[in-house]
Structures are given as C-alpha cells and as structure tokens.
Amino acid sequence: MLITKPNYFDTFRCIAGSCPDSCCKEWDVQVDAVSAAYYRNLTGPLGDRLREVLYEEEGETYMSIQEDRRCPMWRDDGLCRIQAELGEPALCKTCREFPRLTHDYGNFIEYGLELSCPEAARILLSAPAAPYVTVEVAGNQEPEYDTDAMAVLKSTRKQMLQLLESDRPLREVLVLALLYGYQAQSQLDGAEELPFDPEAALAEAKILAKPGSTEDILALFASLEILTPQWEQRLQKPEGEAFPEACRPLLRYFVERYWLQAVSDYDLYCRVKFMVLSCLVIASLGGDFLQTAQLYSKEIENNTANVEALLDAAYCHPSLTDDKLLGLLLSI
Ligand code: SF4
C-alpha cells in the first residue's frame, strides 16, 4: 500500500483561537456510528447534553448547531467541551480529521488538506508546488478501480500539473486546462493519446470563444444551497477584476483533489469544468483572495448537493457552455 501526501500534511496544526473562521460553526457535524454510540452512553452532564443535541437523519447521526449557529460543544473560552473533558481521542471522526482529506483507492491513498479551513487555505494558496512524500506501508489491498482508467488519469493529471506550472499567464493556463481536460476525457474514453499543442489550443480557443456572463454564473451559484449570509452578499456584489497569481495554486489544489475521482464514473470533463469554474468565480468575487477561496470551499466543496449540482450544470447550464467559459476566461 502506497501513501502519498504533500510535505506540509504532517505539520498542519489547527490555529484554534487565532482562526478567523471556525469549523465549529454553521455546520451540523456528522458523527460516525462509533462516536455516536459512545456519546449516547456517556453518563453525567456532558452525556445529557450530547443526547439533547444529537439527531438522526437518513441513517446518519448529526450534532445540531445552536441558534447562534455555533456547535453546542463550543465553550465560551473557544475550546471544545468534548476535547476538554474527555481528550482528543473522544472527538468524532469528522472533528478529529478535519481539514485532512483522505482519498483511499484500495491499493494507494492520497492525503491532502481542504481549503475550507483558513489555516489550510493559507498553506495551500501560499506555498509553491509542494514536494510529495510517498511511503509504503504494510497492508497491500486490491485496487478498487479500473486500473486502465486510473493509469490514464494519473498520466493526464501529471501533464495537467506541468501545464499549470508553466510560466504562461494565468488566463492562458485556465483556457489550456479546459481544452486539455477535453482531450484527457477523450483519452479516458479510449481514444489514442495525442500530443497536446498549447499554441494550437489557444488559437482554437480564440475561434471558439463567445461572450459569457459572470452575472448568469453568479445567479446559478445564488440558486444553490447557501450556508452564510456573507456568501449571499458576496454573490450579489462581485468585486474581482483579474486573475490573481494565487489562482495558480488554487487550480493545482482542485486538480490534485478531484482529477483521479473521475475513476468512479469516467467523467473527467465535468470535473475539469468545475475546477476552472471555481477559479473563475473566486477571482470574479474579488476581495481578499484567501478569504474568498476559503468561503467558497465552505459553501460549495463542503456541501455534496452543491458540488453535484455544479457537476450536472457543467453540461447543461446555458451559462457554462464551453464557448462562453472560454469567452469569459479570455476576457477577464
Ligand atoms: S477551521 Fe481550521 S484552523 Fe480554524 S478551528 Fe477549524 S481546524 Fe482549526
């Protein structure tokens, strides 16, 4: 079994009281079955409180947030009551692992950090491409995927990451990401591997491009599930004018996180459109780039329904056609 992780993965530390946001508010935390059973059987005031705030929905257990939208276990001193009274091992899996991501493919695992944590976002968006560390551990398992498809996805992801690290302007990188994603999808569908010519792709993009509408795209986002009033306001008042350089590590984060996931349904192109669209929306909203990206992740990436809605919209929403996205990328 091979485990791959970026070199900052093991050194990530929650900044707790210095965090400008918190993962302890706005969400109903999903509680794993083992922790839920443990919490329900706890004696004393903490057990009583946990039994009050746990609820079941569609076979899963959640901890409900309070009226002030804070986790009911969040104490006034900023500490988690469960951690303070019972120690870190008593935390449920969600709280213990956040913001660490685990992509387990059976015979290999990739670890990463997620952008919705401000400290992880700082690391992800300020670091140059981080070296990856691969270690071999006992417990080799059978691959849980189509090995031919995974081989294509791994080699195309590598090429995508190389395109991204080129010294081309960001706008060109995003255009190339879209067009290379299209070619990589053909390869995943069984087409022969062809060399990718960035100059020819850029020339083609200029021919294909049609005027797009950021307003229509933001209206689509406004129709999704919204967690915070802050996000609703940001969607109404976009302030971005250009692609900041931090879009490069942002796109790298999306590519590293989502590219291989296409092995589950052979649909790479809708994910590539989602990645490029995410960069476009975050850049269009403007403001402090790191805060905007973190808020985007919290509102979109951490809500499965929103991600699925955007993956579907990538194919059928009139504002997300390839020609209009190319038009927007070339015009910002
Ligand atoms: S969001 Fe990140 S830095 Fe903030 S409290 Fe949670 S884990 Fe810590």
CSV table of C-alpha atoms and ligand atoms in Angstrom, one decimal:
chain,number,residue,atom,x,y,z
A,1,MET,CA,0.0,0.0,0.0
A,2,LEU,CA,1.4,3.4,-1.0
A,3,ILE,CA,0.6,6.6,0.8
A,4,THR,CA,1.2,9.9,-0.8
A,5,LYS,CA,1.0,13.2,0.9
A,6,PRO,CA,2.2,16.8,0.4
A,7,ASN,CA,5.2,17.6,2.6
A,8,TYR,CA,3.1,20.1,4.8
A,9,PHE,CA,0.5,17.5,5.6
A,10,ASP,CA,2.0,16.2,8.8
A,11,THR,CA,2.9,19.7,10.1
A,12,PHE,CA,-0.6,21.2,9.8
A,13,ARG,CA,-1.7,22.5,13.1
A,14,CYS,CA,-5.1,24.0,13.9
A,15,ILE,CA,-4.6,27.6,15.0
A,16,ALA,CA,-7.7,27.4,17.3
A,17,GLY,CA,-8.2,30.8,19.0
A,18,SER,CA,-6.4,32.6,16.2
A,19,CYS,CA,-8.6,31.2,13.5
A,20,PRO,CA,-10.5,33.9,11.6
A,21,ASP,CA,-13.4,31.5,11.0
A,22,SER,CA,-14.0,28.2,12.7
A,23,CYS,CA,-15.0,24.7,11.7
A,24,CYS,CA,-17.1,24.7,14.9
A,25,LYS,CA,-19.9,26.8,13.5
A,26,GLU,CA,-22.5,26.8,10.7
A,27,TRP,CA,-22.4,23.1,10.1
A,28,ASP,CA,-24.3,20.2,11.6
A,29,VAL,CA,-21.4,17.9,12.2
A,30,GLN,CA,-21.9,14.3,11.0
A,31,VAL,CA,-21.0,12.0,13.8
A,32,ASP,CA,-19.7,8.5,13.0
A,33,ALA,CA,-21.5,5.5,14.4
A,34,VAL,CA,-18.8,4.5,16.9
A,35,SER,CA,-18.6,8.0,18.4
A,36,ALA,CA,-22.4,8.4,18.3
A,37,ALA,CA,-22.8,5.2,20.3
A,38,TYR,CA,-20.1,6.3,22.8
A,39,TYR,CA,-21.7,9.8,23.2
A,40,ARG,CA,-25.2,8.3,23.7
A,41,ASN,CA,-24.0,6.1,26.5
A,42,LEU,CA,-21.9,8.7,28.4
A,43,THR,CA,-23.0,9.5,31.9
A,44,GLY,CA,-23.1,12.9,33.6
A,45,PRO,CA,-23.9,16.4,32.3
A,46,LEU,CA,-21.8,16.0,29.1
A,47,GLY,CA,-23.7,12.8,28.2
A,48,ASP,CA,-27.0,14.5,29.0
A,49,ARG,CA,-26.1,17.5,26.7
A,50,LEU,CA,-24.9,15.2,23.9
A,51,ARG,CA,-28.1,13.3,24.0
A,52,GLU,CA,-30.0,16.6,23.6
A,53,VAL,CA,-28.1,17.7,20.5
A,54,LEU,CA,-27.7,14.5,18.6
A,55,TYR,CA,-30.3,13.7,15.9
A,56,GLU,CA,-30.7,11.1,13.2
A,57,GLU,CA,-31.4,11.8,9.5
A,58,GLU,CA,-31.4,9.2,6.7
A,59,GLY,CA,-29.5,6.7,8.8
A,60,GLU,CA,-26.7,9.1,9.8
A,61,THR,CA,-26.2,10.9,13.2
A,62,TYR,CA,-25.6,14.6,13.4
A,63,MET,CA,-24.9,17.2,16.1
A,64,SER,CA,-27.2,20.1,15.6
A,65,ILE,CA,-25.9,23.7,15.7
A,66,GLN,CA,-27.5,26.1,18.1
A,67,GLU,CA,-29.5,29.2,17.3
A,68,ASP,CA,-26.3,31.3,17.2
A,69,ARG,CA,-25.0,28.8,14.6
A,70,ARG,CA,-22.3,27.6,16.8
A,71,CYS,CA,-21.5,23.9,17.7
A,72,PRO,CA,-23.2,23.2,21.1
A,73,MET,CA,-19.9,21.8,22.3
A,74,TRP,CA,-18.0,25.1,21.7
A,75,ARG,CA,-17.3,26.6,25.1
A,76,ASP,CA,-17.0,30.4,25.7
A,77,ASP,CA,-13.2,30.0,26.1
A,78,GLY,CA,-13.1,28.7,22.5
A,79,LEU,CA,-12.3,25.1,23.4
A,80,CYS,CA,-14.3,22.1,22.5
A,81,ARG,CA,-16.1,20.7,25.5
A,82,ILE,CA,-15.7,17.0,24.4
A,83,GLN,CA,-11.9,17.5,23.8
A,84,ALA,CA,-11.5,19.4,27.1
A,85,GLU,CA,-13.4,16.9,29.3
A,86,LEU,CA,-12.6,13.6,27.5
A,87,GLY,CA,-9.4,14.3,25.5
A,88,GLU,CA,-8.8,14.4,21.7
A,89,PRO,CA,-9.4,10.7,21.1
A,90,ALA,CA,-13.1,11.2,22.2
A,91,LEU,CA,-13.7,13.5,19.2
A,92,CYS,CA,-15.8,12.1,16.4
A,93,LYS,CA,-14.1,11.2,13.1
A,94,THR,CA,-15.2,14.4,11.4
A,95,CYS,CA,-13.7,16.7,14.1
A,96,ARG,CA,-10.6,14.6,14.6
A,97,GLU,CA,-9.7,14.6,10.9
A,98,PHE,CA,-10.8,18.0,9.6
A,99,PRO,CA,-9.3,19.6,7.5
A,100,ARG,CA,-7.4,16.5,6.4
A,101,LEU,CA,-8.6,14.7,3.3
A,102,THR,CA,-8.2,11.0,2.6
A,103,HIS,CA,-8.6,9.6,-0.9
A,104,ASP,CA,-8.4,5.8,-0.5
A,105,TYR,CA,-8.2,3.9,-3.7
A,106,GLY,CA,-7.6,0.5,-2.1
A,107,ASN,CA,-4.0,-0.1,-3.0
A,108,PHE,CA,-2.9,3.5,-2.6
A,109,ILE,CA,-4.1,6.5,-0.6
A,110,GLU,CA,-3.6,10.2,-1.2
A,111,TYR,CA,-3.8,12.7,1.6
A,112,GLY,CA,-4.4,16.4,1.4
A,113,LEU,CA,-5.8,19.4,3.2
A,114,GLU,CA,-9.1,21.1,2.4
A,115,LEU,CA,-9.5,24.7,1.5
A,116,SER,CA,-12.4,25.4,3.8
A,117,CYS,CA,-10.1,25.7,6.8
A,118,PRO,CA,-8.4,29.2,6.9
A,119,GLU,CA,-5.1,27.8,8.1
A,120,ALA,CA,-5.1,25.1,5.4
A,121,ALA,CA,-6.1,27.7,2.8
A,122,ARG,CA,-3.1,29.8,3.8
A,123,ILE,CA,-0.8,26.9,3.4
A,124,LEU,CA,-2.4,25.7,0.1
A,125,LEU,CA,-2.5,29.1,-1.6
A,126,SER,CA,0.8,30.5,-0.4
A,127,ALA,CA,3.0,27.5,-1.0
A,128,PRO,CA,4.7,26.8,-4.3
A,129,ALA,CA,4.1,23.3,-5.6
A,130,ALA,CA,4.9,21.2,-2.6
A,131,PRO,CA,7.0,18.1,-2.9
A,132,TYR,CA,5.0,15.0,-2.3
A,133,VAL,CA,6.2,12.3,0.0
A,134,THR,CA,5.4,8.7,-0.8
A,135,VAL,CA,5.7,5.9,1.8
A,136,GLU,CA,5.0,2.3,1.6
A,137,VAL,CA,3.1,0.7,4.4
A,138,ALA,CA,2.0,-2.8,5.2
A,139,GLY,CA,-1.5,-3.9,4.2
A,140,ASN,CA,-1.5,-4.1,0.4
A,141,GLN,CA,-5.0,-4.4,-0.9
A,142,GLU,CA,-6.6,-4.9,-4.2
A,143,PRO,CA,-7.2,-1.8,-6.3
A,144,GLU,CA,-10.8,-0.7,-6.0
A,145,TYR,CA,-10.8,0.9,-9.5
A,146,ASP,CA,-10.4,0.2,-13.2
A,147,THR,CA,-6.6,0.1,-13.5
A,148,ASP,CA,-6.5,1.2,-17.2
A,149,ALA,CA,-8.7,4.2,-16.4
A,150,MET,CA,-6.5,5.1,-13.4
A,151,ALA,CA,-3.4,4.9,-15.5
A,152,VAL,CA,-4.8,7.4,-17.9
A,153,LEU,CA,-6.0,9.7,-15.1
A,154,LYS,CA,-2.6,9.6,-13.4
A,155,SER,CA,-0.7,10.4,-16.6
A,156,THR,CA,-3.1,13.1,-17.7
A,157,ARG,CA,-3.1,14.7,-14.2
A,158,LYS,CA,0.7,14.8,-14.3
A,159,GLN,CA,0.5,16.6,-17.7
A,160,MET,CA,-2.1,19.0,-16.4
A,161,LEU,CA,0.1,19.9,-13.4
A,162,GLN,CA,3.0,20.5,-15.7
A,163,LEU,CA,0.9,22.9,-17.8
A,164,LEU,CA,-0.1,24.7,-14.7
A,165,GLU,CA,3.4,25.3,-13.5
A,166,SER,CA,4.5,26.8,-16.9
A,167,ASP,CA,5.3,30.5,-16.9
A,168,ARG,CA,2.2,31.3,-19.1
A,169,PRO,CA,-0.2,33.9,-17.9
A,170,LEU,CA,-3.0,32.5,-15.7
A,171,ARG,CA,-5.7,33.3,-18.1
A,172,GLU,CA,-4.0,31.1,-20.7
A,173,VAL,CA,-3.4,28.4,-18.1
A,174,LEU,CA,-7.1,28.2,-17.3
A,175,VAL,CA,-8.0,28.1,-21.0
A,176,LEU,CA,-5.5,25.3,-21.6
A,177,ALA,CA,-6.8,23.5,-18.5
A,178,LEU,CA,-10.3,23.4,-20.1
A,179,LEU,CA,-9.0,22.3,-23.5
A,180,TYR,CA,-6.6,19.8,-22.2
A,181,GLY,CA,-9.4,18.4,-19.9
A,182,TYR,CA,-11.4,17.8,-23.0
A,183,GLN,CA,-8.6,15.9,-24.7
A,184,ALA,CA,-7.9,13.9,-21.5
A,185,GLN,CA,-11.6,12.9,-21.4
A,186,SER,CA,-11.3,11.5,-24.9
A,187,GLN,CA,-8.2,9.6,-23.8
A,188,LEU,CA,-10.2,8.2,-20.8
A,189,ASP,CA,-12.9,7.2,-23.3
A,190,GLY,CA,-10.4,5.1,-25.2
A,191,ALA,CA,-9.1,7.5,-27.8
A,192,GLU,CA,-5.4,7.3,-28.7
A,193,GLU,CA,-3.1,9.5,-26.7
A,194,LEU,CA,-2.2,12.6,-28.8
A,195,PRO,CA,0.4,15.2,-28.1
A,196,PHE,CA,-1.1,18.4,-26.7
A,197,ASP,CA,-0.1,21.6,-28.5
A,198,PRO,CA,-0.8,24.6,-26.3
A,199,GLU,CA,-0.3,27.2,-29.0
A,200,ALA,CA,-2.8,25.4,-31.3
A,201,ALA,CA,-5.2,25.0,-28.4
A,202,LEU,CA,-5.0,28.8,-27.6
A,203,ALA,CA,-5.6,29.7,-31.2
A,204,GLU,CA,-8.6,27.3,-31.3
A,205,ALA,CA,-9.9,28.8,-28.0
A,206,LYS,CA,-10.0,32.3,-29.6
A,207,ILE,CA,-12.0,31.0,-32.5
A,208,LEU,CA,-14.5,29.1,-30.3
A,209,ALA,CA,-14.9,31.8,-27.6
A,210,LYS,CA,-18.3,33.6,-27.3
A,211,PRO,CA,-19.3,36.3,-24.8
A,212,GLY,CA,-20.1,34.8,-21.5
A,213,SER,CA,-21.9,36.3,-18.5
A,214,THR,CA,-20.4,36.3,-15.0
A,215,GLU,CA,-23.8,37.6,-13.7
A,216,ASP,CA,-25.6,34.5,-15.0
A,217,ILE,CA,-23.0,32.2,-13.4
A,218,LEU,CA,-23.3,34.0,-10.1
A,219,ALA,CA,-27.1,33.7,-10.4
A,220,LEU,CA,-26.6,30.0,-10.7
A,221,PHE,CA,-24.5,30.0,-7.5
A,222,ALA,CA,-27.1,32.0,-5.8
A,223,SER,CA,-29.7,29.3,-6.6
A,224,LEU,CA,-27.6,26.7,-4.7
A,225,GLU,CA,-27.8,25.9,-1.0
A,226,ILE,CA,-26.3,28.8,0.9
A,227,LEU,CA,-24.8,28.5,4.4
A,228,THR,CA,-23.9,32.0,5.4
A,229,PRO,CA,-25.4,35.5,4.8
A,230,GLN,CA,-21.8,36.6,4.0
A,231,TRP,CA,-21.8,34.3,0.9
A,232,GLU,CA,-25.2,35.5,-0.3
A,233,GLN,CA,-23.9,39.1,-0.1
A,234,ARG,CA,-20.6,38.3,-1.9
A,235,LEU,CA,-22.5,36.7,-4.8
A,236,GLN,CA,-24.6,39.9,-5.1
A,237,LYS,CA,-21.6,42.2,-5.2
A,238,PRO,CA,-18.6,40.8,-7.2
A,239,GLU,CA,-15.5,42.9,-7.0
A,240,GLY,CA,-12.9,41.0,-8.9
A,241,GLU,CA,-11.2,42.3,-12.0
A,242,ALA,CA,-8.4,40.0,-12.8
A,243,PHE,CA,-7.0,36.5,-12.1
A,244,PRO,CA,-4.6,36.9,-9.1
A,245,GLU,CA,-1.5,34.8,-9.1
A,246,ALA,CA,-2.9,32.8,-6.3
A,247,CYS,CA,-5.3,31.2,-8.8
A,248,ARG,CA,-2.4,29.0,-9.9
A,249,PRO,CA,-2.0,27.1,-6.5
A,250,LEU,CA,-5.8,27.2,-6.3
A,251,LEU,CA,-6.2,25.3,-9.6
A,252,ARG,CA,-3.4,23.0,-8.5
A,253,TYR,CA,-5.4,22.2,-5.3
A,254,PHE,CA,-8.5,21.4,-7.4
A,255,VAL,CA,-6.6,19.2,-9.9
A,256,GLU,CA,-4.9,17.3,-7.1
A,257,ARG,CA,-8.2,16.8,-5.2
A,258,TYR,CA,-10.6,16.0,-8.0
A,259,TRP,CA,-8.8,14.6,-11.1
A,260,LEU,CA,-8.5,11.0,-10.0
A,261,GLN,CA,-12.0,10.9,-8.7
A,262,ALA,CA,-13.2,10.6,-12.3
A,263,VAL,CA,-12.2,6.9,-12.0
A,264,SER,CA,-15.6,6.4,-10.2
A,265,ASP,CA,-17.7,7.4,-13.2
A,266,TYR,CA,-15.3,8.1,-16.1
A,267,ASP,CA,-16.5,11.7,-16.2
A,268,LEU,CA,-13.4,13.8,-16.0
A,269,TYR,CA,-14.5,16.7,-18.2
A,270,CYS,CA,-17.3,17.9,-15.9
A,271,ARG,CA,-14.8,17.9,-13.0
A,272,VAL,CA,-12.3,19.9,-15.1
A,273,LYS,CA,-15.1,22.4,-15.8
A,274,PHE,CA,-15.9,22.5,-12.1
A,275,MET,CA,-12.3,23.3,-11.3
A,276,VAL,CA,-12.0,26.1,-13.9
A,277,LEU,CA,-15.4,27.5,-13.0
A,278,SER,CA,-14.4,27.5,-9.3
A,279,CYS,CA,-11.3,29.6,-10.1
A,280,LEU,CA,-13.3,31.9,-12.3
A,281,VAL,CA,-16.0,32.5,-9.7
A,282,ILE,CA,-13.4,33.0,-6.8
A,283,ALA,CA,-11.5,35.5,-9.0
A,284,SER,CA,-14.7,37.3,-10.1
A,285,LEU,CA,-15.8,37.7,-6.5
A,286,GLY,CA,-12.6,39.5,-5.6
A,287,GLY,CA,-11.9,40.8,-2.1
A,288,ASP,CA,-9.2,39.1,-0.1
A,289,PHE,CA,-8.4,36.1,-2.3
A,290,LEU,CA,-7.6,33.7,0.5
A,291,GLN,CA,-10.8,34.5,2.4
A,292,THR,CA,-12.9,34.3,-0.7
A,293,ALA,CA,-11.4,30.9,-1.7
A,294,GLN,CA,-11.9,29.6,1.9
A,295,LEU,CA,-15.5,30.8,2.0
A,296,TYR,CA,-16.2,29.3,-1.5
A,297,SER,CA,-14.9,25.9,-0.3
A,298,LYS,CA,-17.0,26.0,2.8
A,299,GLU,CA,-20.1,26.9,0.8
A,300,ILE,CA,-19.5,24.7,-2.2
A,301,GLU,CA,-17.0,22.0,-1.6
A,302,ASN,CA,-18.3,21.0,1.8
A,303,ASN,CA,-21.8,20.6,0.5
A,304,THR,CA,-22.2,17.5,-1.6
A,305,ALA,CA,-25.5,18.7,-3.0
A,306,ASN,CA,-23.9,21.9,-4.3
A,307,VAL,CA,-20.9,20.0,-5.8
A,308,GLU,CA,-23.3,17.6,-7.6
A,309,ALA,CA,-25.5,20.4,-8.8
A,310,LEU,CA,-22.4,22.1,-10.4
A,311,LEU,CA,-21.1,18.9,-11.9
A,312,ASP,CA,-24.5,18.5,-13.6
A,313,ALA,CA,-24.7,22.1,-14.5
A,314,ALA,CA,-21.3,21.9,-16.2
A,315,TYR,CA,-23.0,20.0,-19.0
A,316,CYS,CA,-26.5,21.5,-19.2
A,317,HIS,CA,-26.5,25.1,-17.8
A,318,PRO,CA,-26.6,27.7,-20.6
A,319,SER,CA,-24.1,30.0,-18.8
A,320,LEU,CA,-21.5,27.1,-18.6
A,321,THR,CA,-21.1,26.1,-22.3
A,322,ASP,CA,-17.5,25.7,-23.4
A,323,ASP,CA,-17.6,28.7,-25.8
A,324,LYS,CA,-19.0,31.0,-23.1
A,325,LEU,CA,-16.5,29.8,-20.4
A,326,LEU,CA,-13.7,30.4,-22.9
A,327,GLY,CA,-15.0,33.8,-23.7
A,328,LEU,CA,-15.0,34.7,-20.0
A,329,LEU,CA,-11.5,33.3,-19.4
A,330,LEU,CA,-10.1,35.3,-22.3
A,331,SER,CA,-11.8,38.5,-21.3
A,332,ILE,CA,-11.1,38.8,-17.6
B,1,SF4,S1,-11.1,25.9,10.6
B,1,SF4,FE1,-9.0,25.0,10.7
B,1,SF4,S2,-7.8,26.5,11.9
B,1,SF4,FE2,-9.9,27.0,12.2
B,1,SF4,S3,-10.6,26.0,14.1
B,1,SF4,FE3,-11.1,24.5,12.4
B,1,SF4,S4,-9.2,23.2,12.0
B,1,SF4,FE4,-8.6,25.0,13.4
